[in-house]
Short mmCIF file of C-alpha atoms in Angstrom, two decimals:
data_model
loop_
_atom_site.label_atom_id
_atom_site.label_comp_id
_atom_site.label_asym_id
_atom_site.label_seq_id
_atom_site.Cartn_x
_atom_site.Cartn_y
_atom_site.Cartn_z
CA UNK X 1 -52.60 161.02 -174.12
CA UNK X 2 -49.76 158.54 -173.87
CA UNK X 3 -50.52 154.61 -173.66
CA UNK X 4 -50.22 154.52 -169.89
CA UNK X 5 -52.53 157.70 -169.55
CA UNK X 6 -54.85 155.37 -171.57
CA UNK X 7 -54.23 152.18 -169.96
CA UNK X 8 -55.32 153.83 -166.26
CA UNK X 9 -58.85 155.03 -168.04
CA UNK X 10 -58.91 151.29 -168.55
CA UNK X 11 -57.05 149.16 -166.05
CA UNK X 12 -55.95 150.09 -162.57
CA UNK X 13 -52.16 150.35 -163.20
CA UNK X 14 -50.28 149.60 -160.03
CA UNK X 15 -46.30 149.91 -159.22
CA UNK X 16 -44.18 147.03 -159.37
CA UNK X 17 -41.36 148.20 -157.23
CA UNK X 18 -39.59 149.11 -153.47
CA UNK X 19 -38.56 152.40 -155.39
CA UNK X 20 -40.19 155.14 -153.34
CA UNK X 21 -39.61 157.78 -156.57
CA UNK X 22 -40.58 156.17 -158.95
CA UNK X 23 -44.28 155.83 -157.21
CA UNK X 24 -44.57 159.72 -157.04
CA UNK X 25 -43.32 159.75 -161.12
CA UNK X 26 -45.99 157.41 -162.10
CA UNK X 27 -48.83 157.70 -159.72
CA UNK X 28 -50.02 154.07 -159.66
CA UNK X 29 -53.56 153.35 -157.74
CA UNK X 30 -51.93 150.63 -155.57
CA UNK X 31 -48.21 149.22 -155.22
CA UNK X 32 -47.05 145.68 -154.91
CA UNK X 33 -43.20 144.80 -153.28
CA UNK X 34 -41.60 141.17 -152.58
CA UNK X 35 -38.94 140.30 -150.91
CA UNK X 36 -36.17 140.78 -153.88
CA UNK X 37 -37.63 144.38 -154.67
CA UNK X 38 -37.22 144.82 -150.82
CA UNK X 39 -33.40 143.60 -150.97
CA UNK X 40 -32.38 145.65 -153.42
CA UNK X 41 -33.77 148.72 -152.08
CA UNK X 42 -32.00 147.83 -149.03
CA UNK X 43 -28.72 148.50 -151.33
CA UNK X 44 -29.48 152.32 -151.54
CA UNK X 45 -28.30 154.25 -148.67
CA UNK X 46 -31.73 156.32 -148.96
CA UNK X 47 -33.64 153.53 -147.35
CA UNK X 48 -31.08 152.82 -144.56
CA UNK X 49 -33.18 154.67 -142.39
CA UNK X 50 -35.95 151.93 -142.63
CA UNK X 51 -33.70 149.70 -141.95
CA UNK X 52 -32.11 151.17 -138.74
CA UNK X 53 -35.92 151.26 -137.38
CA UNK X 54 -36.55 147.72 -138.27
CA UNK X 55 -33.39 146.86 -136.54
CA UNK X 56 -33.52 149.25 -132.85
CA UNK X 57 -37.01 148.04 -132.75
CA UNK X 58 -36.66 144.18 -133.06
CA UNK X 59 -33.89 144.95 -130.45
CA UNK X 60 -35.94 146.87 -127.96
CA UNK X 61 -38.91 144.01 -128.11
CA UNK X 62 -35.77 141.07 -127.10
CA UNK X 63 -36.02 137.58 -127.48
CA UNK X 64 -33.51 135.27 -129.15
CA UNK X 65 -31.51 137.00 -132.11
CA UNK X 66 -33.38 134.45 -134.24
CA UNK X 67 -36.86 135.79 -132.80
CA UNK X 68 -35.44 139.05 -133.28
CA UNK X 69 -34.17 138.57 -136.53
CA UNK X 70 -38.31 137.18 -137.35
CA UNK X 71 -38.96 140.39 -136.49
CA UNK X 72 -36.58 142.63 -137.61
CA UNK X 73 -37.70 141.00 -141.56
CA UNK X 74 -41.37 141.36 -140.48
CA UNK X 75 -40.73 145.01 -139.77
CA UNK X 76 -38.75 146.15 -142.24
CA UNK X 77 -41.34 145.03 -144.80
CA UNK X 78 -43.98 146.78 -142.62
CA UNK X 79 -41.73 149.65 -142.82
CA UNK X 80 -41.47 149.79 -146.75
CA UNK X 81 -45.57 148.92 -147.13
CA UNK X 82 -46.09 152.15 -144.48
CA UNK X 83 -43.48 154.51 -146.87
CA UNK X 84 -45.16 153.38 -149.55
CA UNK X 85 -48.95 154.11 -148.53
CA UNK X 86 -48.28 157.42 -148.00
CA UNK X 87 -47.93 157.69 -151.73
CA UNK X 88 -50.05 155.27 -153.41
CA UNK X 89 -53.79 156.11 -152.32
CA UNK X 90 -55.12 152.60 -151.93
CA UNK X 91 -53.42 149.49 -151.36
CA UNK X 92 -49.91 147.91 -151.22
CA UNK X 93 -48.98 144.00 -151.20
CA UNK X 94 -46.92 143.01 -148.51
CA UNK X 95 -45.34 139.15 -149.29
CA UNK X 96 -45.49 135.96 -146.44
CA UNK X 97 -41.59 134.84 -146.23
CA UNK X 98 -41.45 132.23 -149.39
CA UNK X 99 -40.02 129.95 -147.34
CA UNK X 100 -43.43 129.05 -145.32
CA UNK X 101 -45.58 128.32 -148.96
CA UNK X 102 -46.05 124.68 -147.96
CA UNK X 103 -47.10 125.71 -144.34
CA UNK X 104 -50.79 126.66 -143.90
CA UNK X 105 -50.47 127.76 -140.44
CA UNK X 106 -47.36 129.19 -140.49
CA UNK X 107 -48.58 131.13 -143.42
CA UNK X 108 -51.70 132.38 -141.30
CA UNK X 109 -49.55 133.24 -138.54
CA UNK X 110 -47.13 135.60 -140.46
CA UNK X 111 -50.17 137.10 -142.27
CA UNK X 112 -51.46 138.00 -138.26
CA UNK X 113 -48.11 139.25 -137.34
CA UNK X 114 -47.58 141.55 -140.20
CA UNK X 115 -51.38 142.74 -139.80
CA UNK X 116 -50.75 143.65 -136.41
CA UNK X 117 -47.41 145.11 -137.35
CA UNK X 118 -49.55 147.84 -139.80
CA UNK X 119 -51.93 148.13 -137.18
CA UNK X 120 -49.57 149.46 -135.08
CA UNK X 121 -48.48 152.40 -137.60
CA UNK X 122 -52.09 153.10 -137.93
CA UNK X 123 -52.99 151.20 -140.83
CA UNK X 124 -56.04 149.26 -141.75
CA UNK X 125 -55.95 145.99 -142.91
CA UNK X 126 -58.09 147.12 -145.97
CA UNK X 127 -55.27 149.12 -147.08
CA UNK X 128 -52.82 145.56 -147.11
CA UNK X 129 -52.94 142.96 -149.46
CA UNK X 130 -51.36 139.84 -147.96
CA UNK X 131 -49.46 138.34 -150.71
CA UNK X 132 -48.54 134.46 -150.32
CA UNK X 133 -47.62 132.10 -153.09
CA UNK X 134 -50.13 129.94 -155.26
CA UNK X 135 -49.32 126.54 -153.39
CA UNK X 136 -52.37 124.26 -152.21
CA UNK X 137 -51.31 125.13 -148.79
CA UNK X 138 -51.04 129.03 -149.56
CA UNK X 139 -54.51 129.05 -151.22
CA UNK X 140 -55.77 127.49 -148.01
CA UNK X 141 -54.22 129.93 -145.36
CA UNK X 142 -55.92 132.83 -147.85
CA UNK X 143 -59.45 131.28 -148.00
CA UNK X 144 -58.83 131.33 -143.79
CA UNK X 145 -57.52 135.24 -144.32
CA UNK X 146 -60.29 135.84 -146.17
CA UNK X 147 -63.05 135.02 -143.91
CA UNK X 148 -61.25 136.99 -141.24
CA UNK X 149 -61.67 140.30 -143.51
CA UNK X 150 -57.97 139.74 -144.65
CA UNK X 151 -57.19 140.65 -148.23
CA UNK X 152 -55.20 138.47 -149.99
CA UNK X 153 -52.59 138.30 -153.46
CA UNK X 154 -52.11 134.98 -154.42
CA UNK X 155 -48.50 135.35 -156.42
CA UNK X 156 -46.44 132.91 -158.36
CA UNK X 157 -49.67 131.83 -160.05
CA UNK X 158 -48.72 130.40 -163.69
CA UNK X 159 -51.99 128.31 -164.27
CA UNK X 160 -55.76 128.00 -164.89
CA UNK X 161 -55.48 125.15 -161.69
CA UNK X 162 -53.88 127.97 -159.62
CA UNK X 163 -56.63 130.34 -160.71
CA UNK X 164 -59.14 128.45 -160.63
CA UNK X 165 -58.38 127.18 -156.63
CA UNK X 166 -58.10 130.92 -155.83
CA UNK X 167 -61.17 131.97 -157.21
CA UNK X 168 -62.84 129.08 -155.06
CA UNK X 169 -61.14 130.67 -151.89
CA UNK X 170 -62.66 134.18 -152.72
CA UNK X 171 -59.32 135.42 -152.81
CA UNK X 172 -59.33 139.51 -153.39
CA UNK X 173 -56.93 138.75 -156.16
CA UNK X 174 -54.23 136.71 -158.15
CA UNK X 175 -50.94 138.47 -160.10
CA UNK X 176 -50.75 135.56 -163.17
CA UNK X 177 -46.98 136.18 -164.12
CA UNK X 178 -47.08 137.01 -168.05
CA UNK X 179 -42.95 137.31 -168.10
CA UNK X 180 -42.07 134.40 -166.32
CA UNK X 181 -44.33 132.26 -168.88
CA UNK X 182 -42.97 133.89 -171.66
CA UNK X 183 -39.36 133.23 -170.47
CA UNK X 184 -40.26 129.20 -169.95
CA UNK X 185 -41.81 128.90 -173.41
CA UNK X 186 -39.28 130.87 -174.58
CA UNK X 187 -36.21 128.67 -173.80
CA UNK X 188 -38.23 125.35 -174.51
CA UNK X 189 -38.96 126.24 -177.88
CA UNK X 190 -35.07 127.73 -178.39
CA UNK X 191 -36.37 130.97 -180.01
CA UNK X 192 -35.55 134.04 -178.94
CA UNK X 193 -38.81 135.87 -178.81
CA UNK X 194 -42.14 135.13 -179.24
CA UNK X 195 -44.70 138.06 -180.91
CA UNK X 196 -47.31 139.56 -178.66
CA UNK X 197 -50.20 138.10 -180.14
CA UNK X 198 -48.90 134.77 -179.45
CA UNK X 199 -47.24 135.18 -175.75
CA UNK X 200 -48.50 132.06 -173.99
CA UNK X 201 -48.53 134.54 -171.03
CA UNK X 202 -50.67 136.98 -171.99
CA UNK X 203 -53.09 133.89 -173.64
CA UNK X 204 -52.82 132.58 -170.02
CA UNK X 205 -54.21 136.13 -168.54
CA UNK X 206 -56.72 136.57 -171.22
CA UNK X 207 -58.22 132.87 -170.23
CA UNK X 208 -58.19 133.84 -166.56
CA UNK X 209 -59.82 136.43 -167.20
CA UNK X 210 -62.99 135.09 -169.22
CA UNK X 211 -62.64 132.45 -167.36
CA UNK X 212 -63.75 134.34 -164.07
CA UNK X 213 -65.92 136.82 -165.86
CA UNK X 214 -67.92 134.15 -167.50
CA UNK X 215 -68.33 132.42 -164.10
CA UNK X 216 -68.82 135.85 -161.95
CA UNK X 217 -65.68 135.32 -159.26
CA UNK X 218 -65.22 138.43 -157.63
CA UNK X 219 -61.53 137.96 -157.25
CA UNK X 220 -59.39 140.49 -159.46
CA UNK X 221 -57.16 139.31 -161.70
CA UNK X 222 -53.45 141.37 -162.12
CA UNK X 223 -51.21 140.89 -164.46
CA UNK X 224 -47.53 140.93 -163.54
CA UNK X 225 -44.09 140.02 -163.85
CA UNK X 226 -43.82 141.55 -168.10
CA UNK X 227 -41.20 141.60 -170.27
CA UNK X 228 -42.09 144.09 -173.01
CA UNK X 229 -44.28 146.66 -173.17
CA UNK X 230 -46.11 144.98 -175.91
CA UNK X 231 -47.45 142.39 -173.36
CA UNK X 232 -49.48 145.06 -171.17
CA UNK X 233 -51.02 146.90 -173.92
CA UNK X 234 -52.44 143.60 -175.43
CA UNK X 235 -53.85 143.03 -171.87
CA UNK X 236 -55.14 146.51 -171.79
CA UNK X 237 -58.63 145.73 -170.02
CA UNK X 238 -57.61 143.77 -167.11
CA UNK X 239 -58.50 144.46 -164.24
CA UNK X 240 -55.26 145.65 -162.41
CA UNK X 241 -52.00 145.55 -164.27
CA UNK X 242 -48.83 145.94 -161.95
CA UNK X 243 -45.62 147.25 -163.88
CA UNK X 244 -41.97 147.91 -163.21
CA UNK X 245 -40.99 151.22 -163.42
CA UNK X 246 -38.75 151.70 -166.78
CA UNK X 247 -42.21 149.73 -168.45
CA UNK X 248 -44.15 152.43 -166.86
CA UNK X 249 -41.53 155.14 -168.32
CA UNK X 250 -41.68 153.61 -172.33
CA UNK X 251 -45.38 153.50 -172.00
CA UNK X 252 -45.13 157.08 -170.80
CA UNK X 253 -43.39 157.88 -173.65
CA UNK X 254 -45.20 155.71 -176.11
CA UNK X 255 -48.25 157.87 -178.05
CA UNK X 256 -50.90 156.47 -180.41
CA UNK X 257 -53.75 154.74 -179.79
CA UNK X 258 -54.30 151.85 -177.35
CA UNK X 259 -57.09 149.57 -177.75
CA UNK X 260 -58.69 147.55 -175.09
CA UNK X 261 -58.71 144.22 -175.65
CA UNK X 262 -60.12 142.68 -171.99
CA UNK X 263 -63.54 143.25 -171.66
CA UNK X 264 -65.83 142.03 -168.94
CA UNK X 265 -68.86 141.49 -171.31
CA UNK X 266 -67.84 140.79 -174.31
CA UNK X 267 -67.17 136.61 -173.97
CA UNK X 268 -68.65 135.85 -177.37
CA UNK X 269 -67.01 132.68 -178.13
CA UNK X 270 -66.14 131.68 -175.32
CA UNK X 271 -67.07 128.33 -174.15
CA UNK X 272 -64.86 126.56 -171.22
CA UNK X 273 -66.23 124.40 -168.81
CA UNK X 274 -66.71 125.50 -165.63
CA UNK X 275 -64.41 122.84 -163.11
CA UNK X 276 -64.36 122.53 -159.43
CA UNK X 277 -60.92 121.77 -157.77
CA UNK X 278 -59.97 119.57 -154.50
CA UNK X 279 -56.77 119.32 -153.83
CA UNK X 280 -56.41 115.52 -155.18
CA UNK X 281 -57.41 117.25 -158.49
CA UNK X 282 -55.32 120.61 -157.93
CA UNK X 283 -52.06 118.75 -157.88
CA UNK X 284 -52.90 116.39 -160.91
CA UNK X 285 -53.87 119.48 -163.19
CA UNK X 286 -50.50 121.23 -162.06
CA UNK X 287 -48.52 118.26 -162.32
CA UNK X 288 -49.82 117.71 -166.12
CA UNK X 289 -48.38 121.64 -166.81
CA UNK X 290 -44.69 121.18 -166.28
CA UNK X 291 -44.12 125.27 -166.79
CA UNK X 292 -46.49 126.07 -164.02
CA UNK X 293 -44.66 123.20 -161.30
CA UNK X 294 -41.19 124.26 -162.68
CA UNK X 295 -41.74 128.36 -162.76
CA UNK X 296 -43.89 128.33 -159.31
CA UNK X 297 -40.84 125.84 -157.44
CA UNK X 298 -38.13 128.11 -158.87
CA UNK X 299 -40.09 131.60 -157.69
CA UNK X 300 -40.20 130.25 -154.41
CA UNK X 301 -36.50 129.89 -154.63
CA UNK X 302 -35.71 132.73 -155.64
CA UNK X 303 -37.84 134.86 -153.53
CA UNK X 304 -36.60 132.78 -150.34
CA UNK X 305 -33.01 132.87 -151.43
CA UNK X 306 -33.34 136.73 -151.69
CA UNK X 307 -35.11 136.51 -148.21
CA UNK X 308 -31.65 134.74 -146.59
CA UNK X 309 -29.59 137.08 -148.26
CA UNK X 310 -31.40 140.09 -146.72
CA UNK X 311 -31.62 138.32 -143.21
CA UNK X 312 -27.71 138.01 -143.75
CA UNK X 313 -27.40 141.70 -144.01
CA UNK X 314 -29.90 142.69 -141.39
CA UNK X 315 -28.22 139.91 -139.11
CA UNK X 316 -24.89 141.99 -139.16
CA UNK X 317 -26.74 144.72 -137.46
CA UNK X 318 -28.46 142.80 -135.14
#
């Protein structure tokens, strides 16, 4: 078998990607999008179609063009998350507009719209993740979700603080970013690379993980945003790992042996503290890691910069 063959005997591999074909290549369990996968999927004329629908039906509901605009971005990612469910047989993340990750109840009421959105194609809510960034106030609106039966993927998460808050929420599950770690330490330390076995992104994953496995949260931990191949397989274990799609090709490609090295009961060793977060204490331990503050501020962004650039585009047609 090749390494990814082995990794999904081993790890629930999910698609990193708005790329409709690559999904039916790789057969992932569950697929995750945000909002600059959506935007540059919008720049293939194969999706334009989505696009159009978004557009005529934001029209036909009315409303101010910048209620109809709301909507128009609402639906298009519905659109994308329906497209992509008829392909991956479980679940796909659908991502709250960046720009409301200080807003609790803005947060919540996005999260309702874009339920209700699916609902309307016919989809269950078990089927959507609700993804919405690792920010005090995010973490709060997905506790609220939560109760409600809403699933949630807390994203931009770059720290035990962020973990830890989320697994206190009963959040369904967190997407630690391995690459975007590795890309911070990289630059601070002016090297350029780090080996595998000492990525401070996949140490950060690995501690997540025994971290919540020691303690028995039920909230799944996914690995995202990698840079190398190398830093899945040495996460092999986990329990979701979501992957871009020319990763998912080399690993295709890749043969040997892959050995797991995340297992749920094997902890030997292992010996941290169990702590208990309030927010007073949340936003001293992130303040004390300056990668986490600096790589979750800049995600946001970057995701809500790609968000106005798209409602630029879709604006033209409205």
């Amino acid at each position: 078998m090749s390494l990814l063959e082995q990794l999904k005997t081993m790890t629930v591999v999910v698609a990193d990607t708005g790329d409709f074909e690559s999904m039916k290549i790789f057969t992932p369990r569950d697929a995750t999008t945000n909002p600059s996968l959506i935007y540059a999927a919008t720049g293939d004329p194969k999706y334009q179609h989505l696009i159009d629908q978004a557009v005529e039906y934001a029209k036909a509901k009315g409303g101010s063009k910048a209620e109809q605009l709301s909507l128009c971005m609402d639906k298009l990612s519905v659109n994308f998350g329906t497209e992509i469910l008829k392909i991956v047989p479980q679940r796909v993340s659908t991502e709250v507009d960046a720009r409301l990750s200080f807003d609790t109840e803005a947060t919540l009421k996005k999260a309702h719209q874009l339920i209700k959105l699916y609902a309307d194609e016919g989809i269950p809510k078990e089927k959507i993740l609700i993804k919405i960034a690792s920010t005090w106030e995010g973490i709060k609106a997905a506790e609220i979700l939560e109760k409600e039966g809403i699933h949630c993927n807390l994203t931009l998460l770059f720290s035990m603080a962020q973990a830890i808050a989320c697994a206190e929420a009963k959040v369904m599950l967190i997407s630690p970013f391995v690459g975007r770690i590795y890309d911070w330490y990289k630059k601070d330390r002016g090297v350029d690379d780090i080996p595998v076995s000492e990525d401070p992104g996949v140490e950060s994953v690995t501690e997540i993980f025994k971290y919540y496995k020691k303690y028995g949260y039920k909230t799944e931990v996914m690995g995202a945003s990698f840079r190398k191949a190398g830093e899945i397989t040495e996460l092999a274990g986990c329990d979701l790992l979501t992957i871009s799609p020319n990763l998912l090709k080399e690993l295709d490609e890749m043969d040997g042996t892959l050995e797991q090295k995340l297992k749920a009961d094997d902890l030997d060793g292992y010996d941290q503290a169990k702590i208990s977060l309030d927010e007073k204490a949340f936003r001293w331990m992130m303040n004390e890691d300056a990668m986490a503050t600096e790589k979750l501020s800049e995600g946001i962004r970057k995701f809500a910069a790609d968000i106005i650039k798209l409602e630029e585009k879709i604006s033209q047609k409205l």
